[in-house]
Short mmCIF file of C-alpha atoms and ligand atoms in Angstrom, two decimals:
data_model
loop_
_atom_site.label_atom_id
_atom_site.label_comp_id
_atom_site.label_asym_id
_atom_site.label_seq_id
_atom_site.Cartn_x
_atom_site.Cartn_y
_atom_site.Cartn_z
CA MET R 253 6.24 -19.13 -11.66
CA VAL R 254 4.03 -16.43 -13.21
CA GLU R 255 4.89 -15.28 -16.75
CA PHE R 256 5.35 -11.51 -17.10
CA PRO R 257 3.19 -10.09 -19.92
CA GLU R 258 4.61 -7.48 -22.35
CA LYS R 259 1.62 -5.25 -21.54
CA PHE R 260 -1.93 -5.45 -20.17
CA ASP R 261 -4.93 -5.25 -22.50
CA SER R 262 -7.69 -4.86 -19.91
CA GLU R 263 -8.28 -3.98 -16.28
CA GLU R 264 -9.42 -7.57 -15.60
CA GLU R 265 -6.07 -8.89 -16.86
CA LEU R 266 -4.24 -6.32 -14.75
CA ASP R 267 -6.26 -7.06 -11.58
CA ASP R 268 -5.73 -10.78 -12.07
CA PHE R 269 -1.96 -10.33 -12.40
CA ILE R 270 -1.64 -7.95 -9.43
CA SER R 271 -3.51 -10.34 -7.16
CA GLU R 272 -1.31 -13.36 -7.98
CA PRO R 273 -0.02 -14.87 -4.69
CA SER R 274 3.58 -16.12 -4.42
CA ALA R 275 4.34 -19.79 -3.70
CA GLN R 276 5.64 -18.61 -0.31
CA LEU R 277 2.26 -17.06 0.54
CA ILE R 278 0.34 -20.15 -0.58
CA ASP R 279 2.62 -22.17 1.71
CA LEU R 280 2.08 -19.78 4.64
CA CYS R 281 -1.70 -20.02 4.51
CA ARG R 282 -1.82 -23.82 4.08
CA ASN R 283 -2.73 -24.25 7.75
CA TRP R 284 -4.96 -21.20 8.10
CA LYS R 285 -8.44 -21.91 9.34
CA GLY R 286 -11.33 -19.59 10.10
CA PRO R 287 -12.22 -16.18 8.71
CA THR R 288 -9.80 -13.46 7.60
CA VAL R 289 -11.24 -9.96 8.00
CA VAL R 290 -9.92 -7.07 5.89
CA LEU R 291 -10.79 -3.67 7.35
CA GLY R 292 -10.79 -0.83 4.77
CA ILE R 293 -11.08 -3.15 1.75
CA ALA R 294 -12.67 -0.56 -0.58
CA GLY R 295 -9.51 1.48 -1.16
CA LYS R 296 -6.88 1.39 -3.90
CA MET R 297 -5.24 -1.79 -2.60
CA GLY R 298 -7.98 -3.69 -0.77
CA TYR R 299 -9.54 -5.45 -3.77
CA HIS R 300 -6.18 -6.92 -4.81
CA LEU R 301 -5.40 -8.01 -1.27
CA GLY R 302 -8.82 -9.66 -0.90
CA MET R 303 -8.49 -11.42 -4.26
CA MET R 304 -4.98 -12.62 -3.37
CA LEU R 305 -6.33 -14.08 -0.12
CA VAL R 306 -9.05 -15.94 -2.03
CA LYS R 307 -6.55 -17.37 -4.54
CA ALA R 308 -4.02 -18.33 -1.84
CA ARG R 309 -6.73 -20.06 0.21
CA ASP R 310 -8.10 -22.00 -2.77
CA ARG R 311 -4.69 -23.06 -4.08
CA SER R 312 -3.38 -24.10 -0.67
CA GLY R 313 -6.48 -26.16 0.07
CA SER R 314 -7.06 -24.27 3.34
CA SER R 315 -10.42 -22.98 4.47
CA GLY R 316 -11.99 -19.86 5.90
CA GLU R 317 -14.18 -17.08 4.68
CA ILE R 318 -12.64 -13.79 3.49
CA ILE R 319 -14.69 -10.84 4.75
CA GLY R 320 -14.17 -7.22 3.72
CA VAL R 321 -15.29 -4.22 5.77
CA SER R 322 -15.53 -0.57 4.63
CA ARG R 323 -18.15 2.13 4.53
CA PHE R 324 -18.41 1.30 0.79
CA SER R 325 -19.02 4.93 -0.06
CA ASP R 326 -18.42 3.66 -3.65
CA SER R 327 -21.05 0.98 -4.37
CA GLU R 328 -19.14 -0.22 -7.46
CA ALA R 329 -16.20 -1.14 -5.18
CA ARG R 330 -18.54 -3.30 -3.10
CA ARG R 331 -19.92 -5.11 -6.14
CA LYS R 332 -16.41 -5.87 -7.41
CA VAL R 333 -15.26 -7.18 -4.03
CA GLU R 334 -18.33 -9.44 -3.75
CA GLU R 335 -17.82 -10.78 -7.27
CA ALA R 336 -14.37 -11.92 -6.18
CA GLY R 337 -16.01 -14.21 -3.60
CA ILE R 338 -15.52 -11.94 -0.60
CA ARG R 339 -18.37 -11.33 1.86
CA THR R 340 -18.84 -7.63 2.60
CA VAL R 341 -19.93 -5.85 5.76
CA ALA R 342 -20.64 -2.11 5.58
CA ALA R 343 -19.53 -0.20 8.67
CA ASP R 344 -18.27 3.26 9.56
CA LEU R 345 -15.54 2.32 12.01
CA LEU R 346 -15.54 5.83 13.48
CA SER R 347 -19.00 5.25 14.87
CA PRO R 348 -18.73 4.24 18.56
CA ASP R 349 -20.70 0.98 18.19
CA ALA R 350 -19.18 -0.20 14.91
CA ALA R 351 -16.43 -2.42 16.32
CA ALA R 352 -18.87 -4.50 18.37
CA GLY R 353 -20.72 -5.44 15.16
CA LEU R 354 -17.62 -6.60 13.28
CA PRO R 355 -17.48 -10.28 12.24
CA ASP R 356 -15.31 -12.79 14.15
CA ALA R 357 -11.84 -13.41 12.70
CA GLN R 358 -8.77 -15.60 13.10
CA ARG R 359 -6.60 -12.89 11.50
CA VAL R 360 -7.16 -9.26 10.51
CA VAL R 361 -5.64 -6.96 7.89
CA TYR R 362 -6.04 -3.30 8.84
CA MET R 363 -6.04 -1.00 5.77
CA VAL R 364 -8.16 1.90 7.06
CA GLY R 365 -6.51 5.27 6.64
CA ARG R 366 -6.94 8.91 5.73
CA LYS R 367 -4.26 11.04 4.07
CA PHE R 368 -5.55 13.37 1.33
CA GLY R 369 -7.77 16.17 2.52
CA THR R 370 -5.85 16.42 5.79
CA ALA R 371 -5.04 20.13 5.29
CA GLY R 372 -8.08 21.94 6.70
CA SER R 373 -9.59 18.80 8.33
CA GLU R 374 -6.70 17.72 10.50
CA GLU R 375 -9.00 16.52 13.32
CA LEU R 376 -10.70 13.96 11.04
CA THR R 377 -7.33 12.54 9.94
CA TRP R 378 -6.28 12.15 13.58
CA ALA R 379 -9.63 10.59 14.51
CA VAL R 380 -9.54 8.01 11.69
CA ASN R 381 -5.88 7.15 12.24
CA THR R 382 -5.86 6.96 16.04
CA LEU R 383 -9.38 6.29 17.41
CA ILE R 384 -10.26 3.35 15.16
CA PRO R 385 -7.11 1.34 16.10
CA GLN R 386 -8.11 1.31 19.77
CA ALA R 387 -11.60 -0.04 19.04
CA VAL R 388 -10.20 -2.62 16.61
CA CYS R 389 -7.64 -3.93 19.14
CA ARG R 390 -10.38 -4.33 21.77
CA ARG R 391 -12.68 -6.16 19.30
CA TYR R 392 -9.90 -8.45 18.05
CA ALA R 393 -7.94 -8.87 21.31
CA GLY R 394 -5.42 -11.70 20.92
CA ILE R 395 -5.99 -12.05 17.14
CA PRO R 396 -2.97 -11.33 14.85
CA ILE R 397 -3.31 -8.03 12.94
CA VAL R 398 -1.23 -6.87 9.98
CA VAL R 399 -1.50 -3.08 10.07
CA TYR R 400 -0.87 -0.95 6.98
CA SER R 401 1.26 1.96 8.15
CA THR R 402 3.35 4.15 5.84
CA GLY R 403 6.95 5.09 5.11
CA ALA R 404 5.84 8.65 5.81
CA VAL R 405 6.34 7.95 9.55
CA TYR R 406 10.08 8.58 8.99
CA PRO R 407 11.74 11.97 8.51
CA ARG R 408 13.55 12.62 5.23
CA VAL R 409 16.99 11.03 5.25
CA PRO R 410 20.22 11.87 3.37
CA LEU R 411 20.39 10.11 0.02
CA GLU R 412 23.75 8.52 0.83
CA SER R 413 22.24 6.77 3.89
CA GLY R 414 20.37 4.47 1.50
CA GLY R 415 17.08 5.04 3.40
CA ALA R 416 15.54 4.78 6.86
CA ASP R 417 15.69 1.42 8.57
CA GLU R 418 13.04 0.29 11.04
CA SER R 419 14.98 1.58 14.07
CA LEU R 420 15.08 5.24 12.97
CA PRO R 421 13.16 7.56 15.38
CA LEU R 422 9.76 8.56 13.98
CA THR R 423 10.02 12.34 13.61
CA PRO R 424 8.25 13.23 10.34
CA LEU R 425 6.90 16.59 9.17
CA GLY R 426 3.22 17.38 8.89
CA GLU R 427 -0.13 16.43 10.39
CA TYR R 428 -0.81 13.36 8.22
CA ALA R 429 2.54 11.74 8.91
CA ASN R 430 2.29 12.50 12.62
CA ALA R 431 -1.21 11.04 12.74
CA ALA R 432 0.29 7.93 11.08
CA VAL R 433 2.87 7.80 13.89
CA GLY R 434 -0.10 8.14 16.26
CA ARG R 435 -1.75 5.14 14.56
CA GLU R 436 1.37 3.03 15.14
CA ARG R 437 1.67 4.18 18.77
CA ILE R 438 -1.96 3.32 19.58
CA PHE R 439 -1.55 -0.14 18.02
CA GLN R 440 1.68 -0.58 19.99
CA TYR R 441 0.01 0.44 23.27
CA MET R 442 -3.13 -1.61 22.67
CA SER R 443 -1.08 -4.64 21.60
CA GLY R 444 0.33 -4.78 25.15
CA VAL R 445 -2.98 -3.98 26.84
CA THR R 446 -5.03 -6.55 24.90
CA GLY R 447 -2.36 -9.19 24.17
CA THR R 448 -2.66 -8.71 20.39
CA PRO R 449 0.24 -9.71 18.08
CA ILE R 450 0.80 -7.07 15.40
CA CYS R 451 3.10 -6.34 12.44
CA LEU R 452 3.32 -2.70 11.31
CA VAL R 453 3.85 -2.58 7.54
CA ARG R 454 5.56 0.70 6.64
CA LEU R 455 4.68 0.92 2.97
CA PHE R 456 6.32 3.31 0.50
CA TYR R 457 4.42 3.96 -2.76
CA ALA R 458 2.63 1.02 -4.32
CA ILE R 459 2.56 0.98 -8.14
CA ASP R 460 -0.58 0.13 -10.10
CA LEU R 461 -0.92 1.28 -13.73
CA ARG R 462 -3.95 3.35 -12.71
CA TYR R 463 -2.29 5.30 -9.90
CA GLY R 464 1.08 5.69 -8.18
CA VAL R 465 4.30 7.66 -8.57
CA LEU R 466 5.12 6.15 -11.98
CA ARG R 467 1.66 6.92 -13.38
CA ASP R 468 2.02 10.52 -12.02
CA ILE R 469 5.37 10.97 -13.81
CA GLY R 470 4.27 9.20 -17.01
CA GLU R 471 1.09 11.32 -17.29
CA LYS R 472 3.10 14.53 -16.89
CA VAL R 473 5.57 13.54 -19.58
CA ALA R 474 2.77 12.40 -21.92
CA SER R 475 0.88 15.68 -21.56
CA GLY R 476 3.95 17.93 -21.77
CA GLU R 477 3.65 19.17 -18.13
CA THR R 478 6.78 19.85 -16.09
CA VAL R 479 7.96 17.23 -13.62
CA ASP R 480 8.88 18.67 -10.20
CA LEU R 481 12.33 17.46 -9.12
CA ASN R 482 12.41 18.90 -5.59
CA MET R 483 11.77 15.45 -4.07
CA GLY R 484 14.33 13.94 -6.38
CA TYR R 485 14.26 10.29 -5.30
CA VAL R 486 11.72 7.68 -4.16
CA ASN R 487 11.32 3.97 -3.53
CA VAL R 488 8.39 2.21 -5.16
CA ILE R 489 7.01 -1.35 -5.18
CA TRP R 490 4.67 -3.20 -7.53
CA GLN R 491 1.24 -3.31 -5.88
CA GLY R 492 1.13 -7.10 -6.22
CA ASP R 493 4.45 -7.39 -4.36
CA ALA R 494 3.31 -4.92 -1.69
CA VAL R 495 0.14 -6.91 -1.02
CA ASN R 496 1.97 -10.25 -1.14
CA GLN R 497 4.66 -9.09 1.31
CA SER R 498 2.10 -7.55 3.65
CA LEU R 499 0.25 -10.89 3.85
CA LEU R 500 3.55 -12.72 4.45
CA ALA R 501 3.91 -10.29 7.38
CA PHE R 502 1.40 -12.42 9.33
CA SER R 503 4.49 -14.53 10.12
CA GLN R 504 5.96 -11.46 11.86
CA CYS R 505 3.06 -10.47 14.15
CA ALA R 506 4.37 -10.10 17.70
CA ILE R 507 3.90 -8.38 21.06
CA PRO R 508 5.26 -5.69 21.08
CA PRO R 509 4.51 -5.04 17.38
CA ARG R 510 7.31 -5.43 14.82
CA PRO R 511 7.72 -2.73 12.15
CA LEU R 512 8.64 -3.81 8.62
CA ASN R 513 9.53 -1.54 5.65
CA VAL R 514 7.78 -2.68 2.49
CA THR R 515 9.03 -1.14 -0.75
CA GLY R 516 11.45 -1.75 -3.60
CA PRO R 517 15.16 -1.98 -2.74
CA GLU R 518 16.13 0.41 -5.61
CA ILE R 519 16.30 4.19 -5.04
CA ILE R 520 14.86 5.67 -8.22
CA SER R 521 15.70 9.12 -9.58
CA ILE R 522 12.65 11.12 -10.65
CA ARG R 523 14.68 12.77 -13.45
CA ASP R 524 15.95 9.45 -14.87
CA THR R 525 12.45 7.96 -14.61
CA ALA R 526 10.91 10.90 -16.50
CA GLU R 527 13.64 10.62 -19.17
CA ARG R 528 12.85 6.92 -19.58
CA PHE R 529 9.12 7.73 -19.96
CA ALA R 530 10.03 10.39 -22.54
CA GLU R 531 11.92 7.76 -24.55
CA LEU R 532 9.07 5.23 -24.34
CA LEU R 533 6.33 7.77 -25.08
CA GLY R 534 8.22 9.63 -27.81
CA ARG R 535 8.01 12.95 -25.91
CA ARG R 536 10.44 15.40 -24.33
CA ALA R 537 10.51 15.60 -20.53
CA LYS R 538 10.33 19.07 -18.93
CA PHE R 539 11.56 19.74 -15.42
CA SER R 540 11.31 22.29 -12.61
CA GLY R 541 13.23 22.48 -9.34
CA THR R 542 16.46 20.87 -8.19
CA PRO R 543 16.71 17.56 -6.33
CA ALA R 544 17.50 18.02 -2.64
CA THR R 545 20.16 15.88 -1.01
CA ASP R 546 17.57 14.21 1.25
CA ALA R 547 14.33 12.35 0.54
CA LEU R 548 11.71 10.03 2.03
CA LEU R 549 13.40 6.66 1.55
CA GLY R 550 13.27 3.26 3.23
CA LYS R 551 15.76 0.41 3.54
CA THR R 552 14.33 -3.04 2.99
CA ASP R 553 17.16 -5.30 4.27
CA ARG R 554 14.95 -6.82 6.97
CA THR R 555 12.03 -7.52 4.63
CA VAL R 556 14.19 -8.84 1.79
CA GLY R 557 15.98 -11.06 4.32
CA LEU R 558 12.62 -12.52 5.38
CA PHE R 559 10.69 -12.73 2.12
CA GLY R 560 13.21 -12.17 -0.70
CA PRO R 561 13.14 -9.25 -3.14
CA PRO R 562 9.95 -8.05 -4.90
CA ARG R 563 9.12 -10.00 -8.07
CA VAL R 564 8.69 -7.02 -10.42
CA SER R 565 11.58 -4.64 -11.32
CA VAL R 566 11.20 -0.86 -11.65
CA GLU R 567 12.11 -0.99 -15.38
CA LYS R 568 9.29 -3.50 -15.99
CA MET R 569 6.82 -1.25 -14.15
CA ILE R 570 7.87 1.82 -16.18
CA VAL R 571 7.35 -0.06 -19.46
CA TRP R 572 3.93 -1.32 -18.34
CA VAL R 573 2.81 2.16 -17.21
CA ALA R 574 4.03 3.71 -20.51
CA GLU R 575 2.15 1.09 -22.57
CA TRP R 576 -0.98 1.63 -20.44
CA ILE R 577 -0.85 5.42 -20.90
CA LYS R 578 -0.22 5.05 -24.67
CA ALA R 579 -3.28 2.79 -24.96
CA GLY R 580 -5.43 5.34 -23.06
CA GLY R 581 -5.80 3.02 -20.04
CA ARG R 582 -7.97 4.39 -17.22
CA GLY R 583 -6.37 6.29 -14.35
CA LEU R 584 -7.87 6.80 -10.88
CA ASN R 585 -7.10 10.51 -10.94
CA LYS R 586 -5.60 10.19 -7.44
CA PRO R 587 -2.13 11.75 -7.63
CA THR R 588 0.29 10.67 -4.90
CA HIS R 589 1.76 14.18 -4.39
CA PHE R 590 5.14 12.49 -3.99
CA GLU R 591 6.81 15.86 -4.65
CA THR R 592 5.46 17.28 -1.35
CA ARG R 593 8.33 18.09 1.03
CA ASN R 594 6.51 19.96 3.82
CA GLY R 595 4.14 17.13 4.82
CA ASP R 596 0.95 19.01 3.78
CA TYR R 597 -1.58 16.76 2.04
N1 NAP V 749 -1.42 2.98 -1.76
C1 NAP V 749 -0.19 3.31 -1.35
O1 NAP V 749 0.74 3.47 -2.15
C2 NAP V 749 0.09 3.45 0.13
C3 NAP V 749 1.36 3.90 0.54
C4 NAP V 749 1.61 4.01 1.91
C5 NAP V 749 0.64 3.68 2.83
N2 NAP V 749 -0.60 3.25 2.40
C6 NAP V 749 -1.63 2.93 3.41
O2 NAP V 749 -2.09 1.61 3.20
C7 NAP V 749 -3.51 1.53 3.47
C8 NAP V 749 -4.23 0.99 2.24
O3 NAP V 749 -3.89 1.79 1.12
P1 NAP V 749 -4.97 2.30 0.06
O4 NAP V 749 -4.20 3.05 -0.97
O5 NAP V 749 -5.86 1.19 -0.33
O6 NAP V 749 -5.79 3.35 0.96
P2 NAP V 749 -7.15 4.12 0.61
O7 NAP V 749 -7.40 4.08 -0.86
O8 NAP V 749 -7.05 5.44 1.27
O9 NAP V 749 -8.25 3.23 1.33
C9 NAP V 749 -8.54 3.38 2.69
C10 NAP V 749 -9.75 2.56 3.03
O10 NAP V 749 -10.23 2.88 4.32
C11 NAP V 749 -11.67 2.91 4.28
N3 NAP V 749 -12.11 3.77 5.36
C12 NAP V 749 -11.74 5.06 5.61
N4 NAP V 749 -12.39 5.54 6.68
C13 NAP V 749 -13.19 4.52 7.11
C14 NAP V 749 -14.13 4.40 8.18
N5 NAP V 749 -14.40 5.43 9.00
N6 NAP V 749 -14.76 3.23 8.35
C15 NAP V 749 -14.54 2.18 7.50
N7 NAP V 749 -13.65 2.23 6.48
C16 NAP V 749 -13.01 3.40 6.28
C17 NAP V 749 -12.00 3.43 2.87
O11 NAP V 749 -13.21 2.97 2.22
P3 NAP V 749 -14.65 3.65 2.38
O12 NAP V 749 -14.52 5.08 1.96
O13 NAP V 749 -15.57 2.86 1.50
O14 NAP V 749 -14.95 3.45 3.83
C18 NAP V 749 -10.92 2.72 2.09
O15 NAP V 749 -11.39 1.42 1.82
C19 NAP V 749 -3.94 2.95 3.87
O16 NAP V 749 -3.90 3.08 5.27
C20 NAP V 749 -2.85 3.81 3.25
O17 NAP V 749 -2.68 5.05 3.91
C21 NAP V 749 -0.88 3.13 1.07
#
């Protein structure tokens, strides 16, 4: 059992904690052999997922190289991934020949995506989210793939429903969310065509101290900016729990693909969260807008039934984010735009 710290004093400490695998994950990978390939490792979550794979492999006594693929547009991200003991392969997966050059794998995590910058370059978002999946399924035909999808594939649901479950029809607003539905549909189609078992992880808002919905709210309260309440409620999950649960999802890969909501079971109020930050930061929270009676929310009954609840509570995350902001901890400057209600990113 991992001890929860009061706060984090460095990014190394934070990265180490986020990438801590659960006993359940160590158990799952005990019999894994051969390479695990992580496509899109250079993003906000990939380093933690790669590190968690390394730790789970070493502690379970299993074998197999961990290999990370990305364009590595940020060379610092590549250095960090390699230092964690992960081999890297640079590839632009949109290029027609890229898939053929990918390393062999016994299992694949698919984290490639494009969201921000969609408005004005819609065609690129559709290309990344729907062309690459076809090439990947052909290259890794028959090999289990955990695919990072998003909770944004659902429409907004009434608050009293408690959230969308995995059977809700996928009718979201906006080009990004529809391209994410496209990504799922291509994986679903190609799963049948190529005999590839897949689990579609519909993730809602991972929380790191350097980015995420809580950092967005905490920063606004700390700097005296107004917090927009129009999207009044969200679900969030500690990034370490999100990564851990998505790796446990290898046990759920199937033909046809199974969708799985990954987020926290609590619906959190943006107003209450901002008030809690105000208390912790010694500031006054300012608000604009009125919470609507619907929001982008997901139910996690299926996932909690399979893997148990996330390890970290929302209150713990708020306290950690507040301490991090107070200490001047680095942020990624990548706001989530959780307040967006029209699907434009
Ligand atoms: N973080 C969240 O809270 C959250 C919530 C819901 C869903 N998701 C989804 O979960 C996945 C992982 O999340 P994330 O936050 O780590 O995403 P991210 O920061 O957007 O990372 C996406 C990754 O894809 C790579 N990539 C993009 N285009 C590529 C291409 N043509 N060829 C090769 N690699 C390419 C990028 O690295 P390079 O630029 O170096 O290639 C990057 O490593 C994404 O699909 C994201 O949309 C995340």
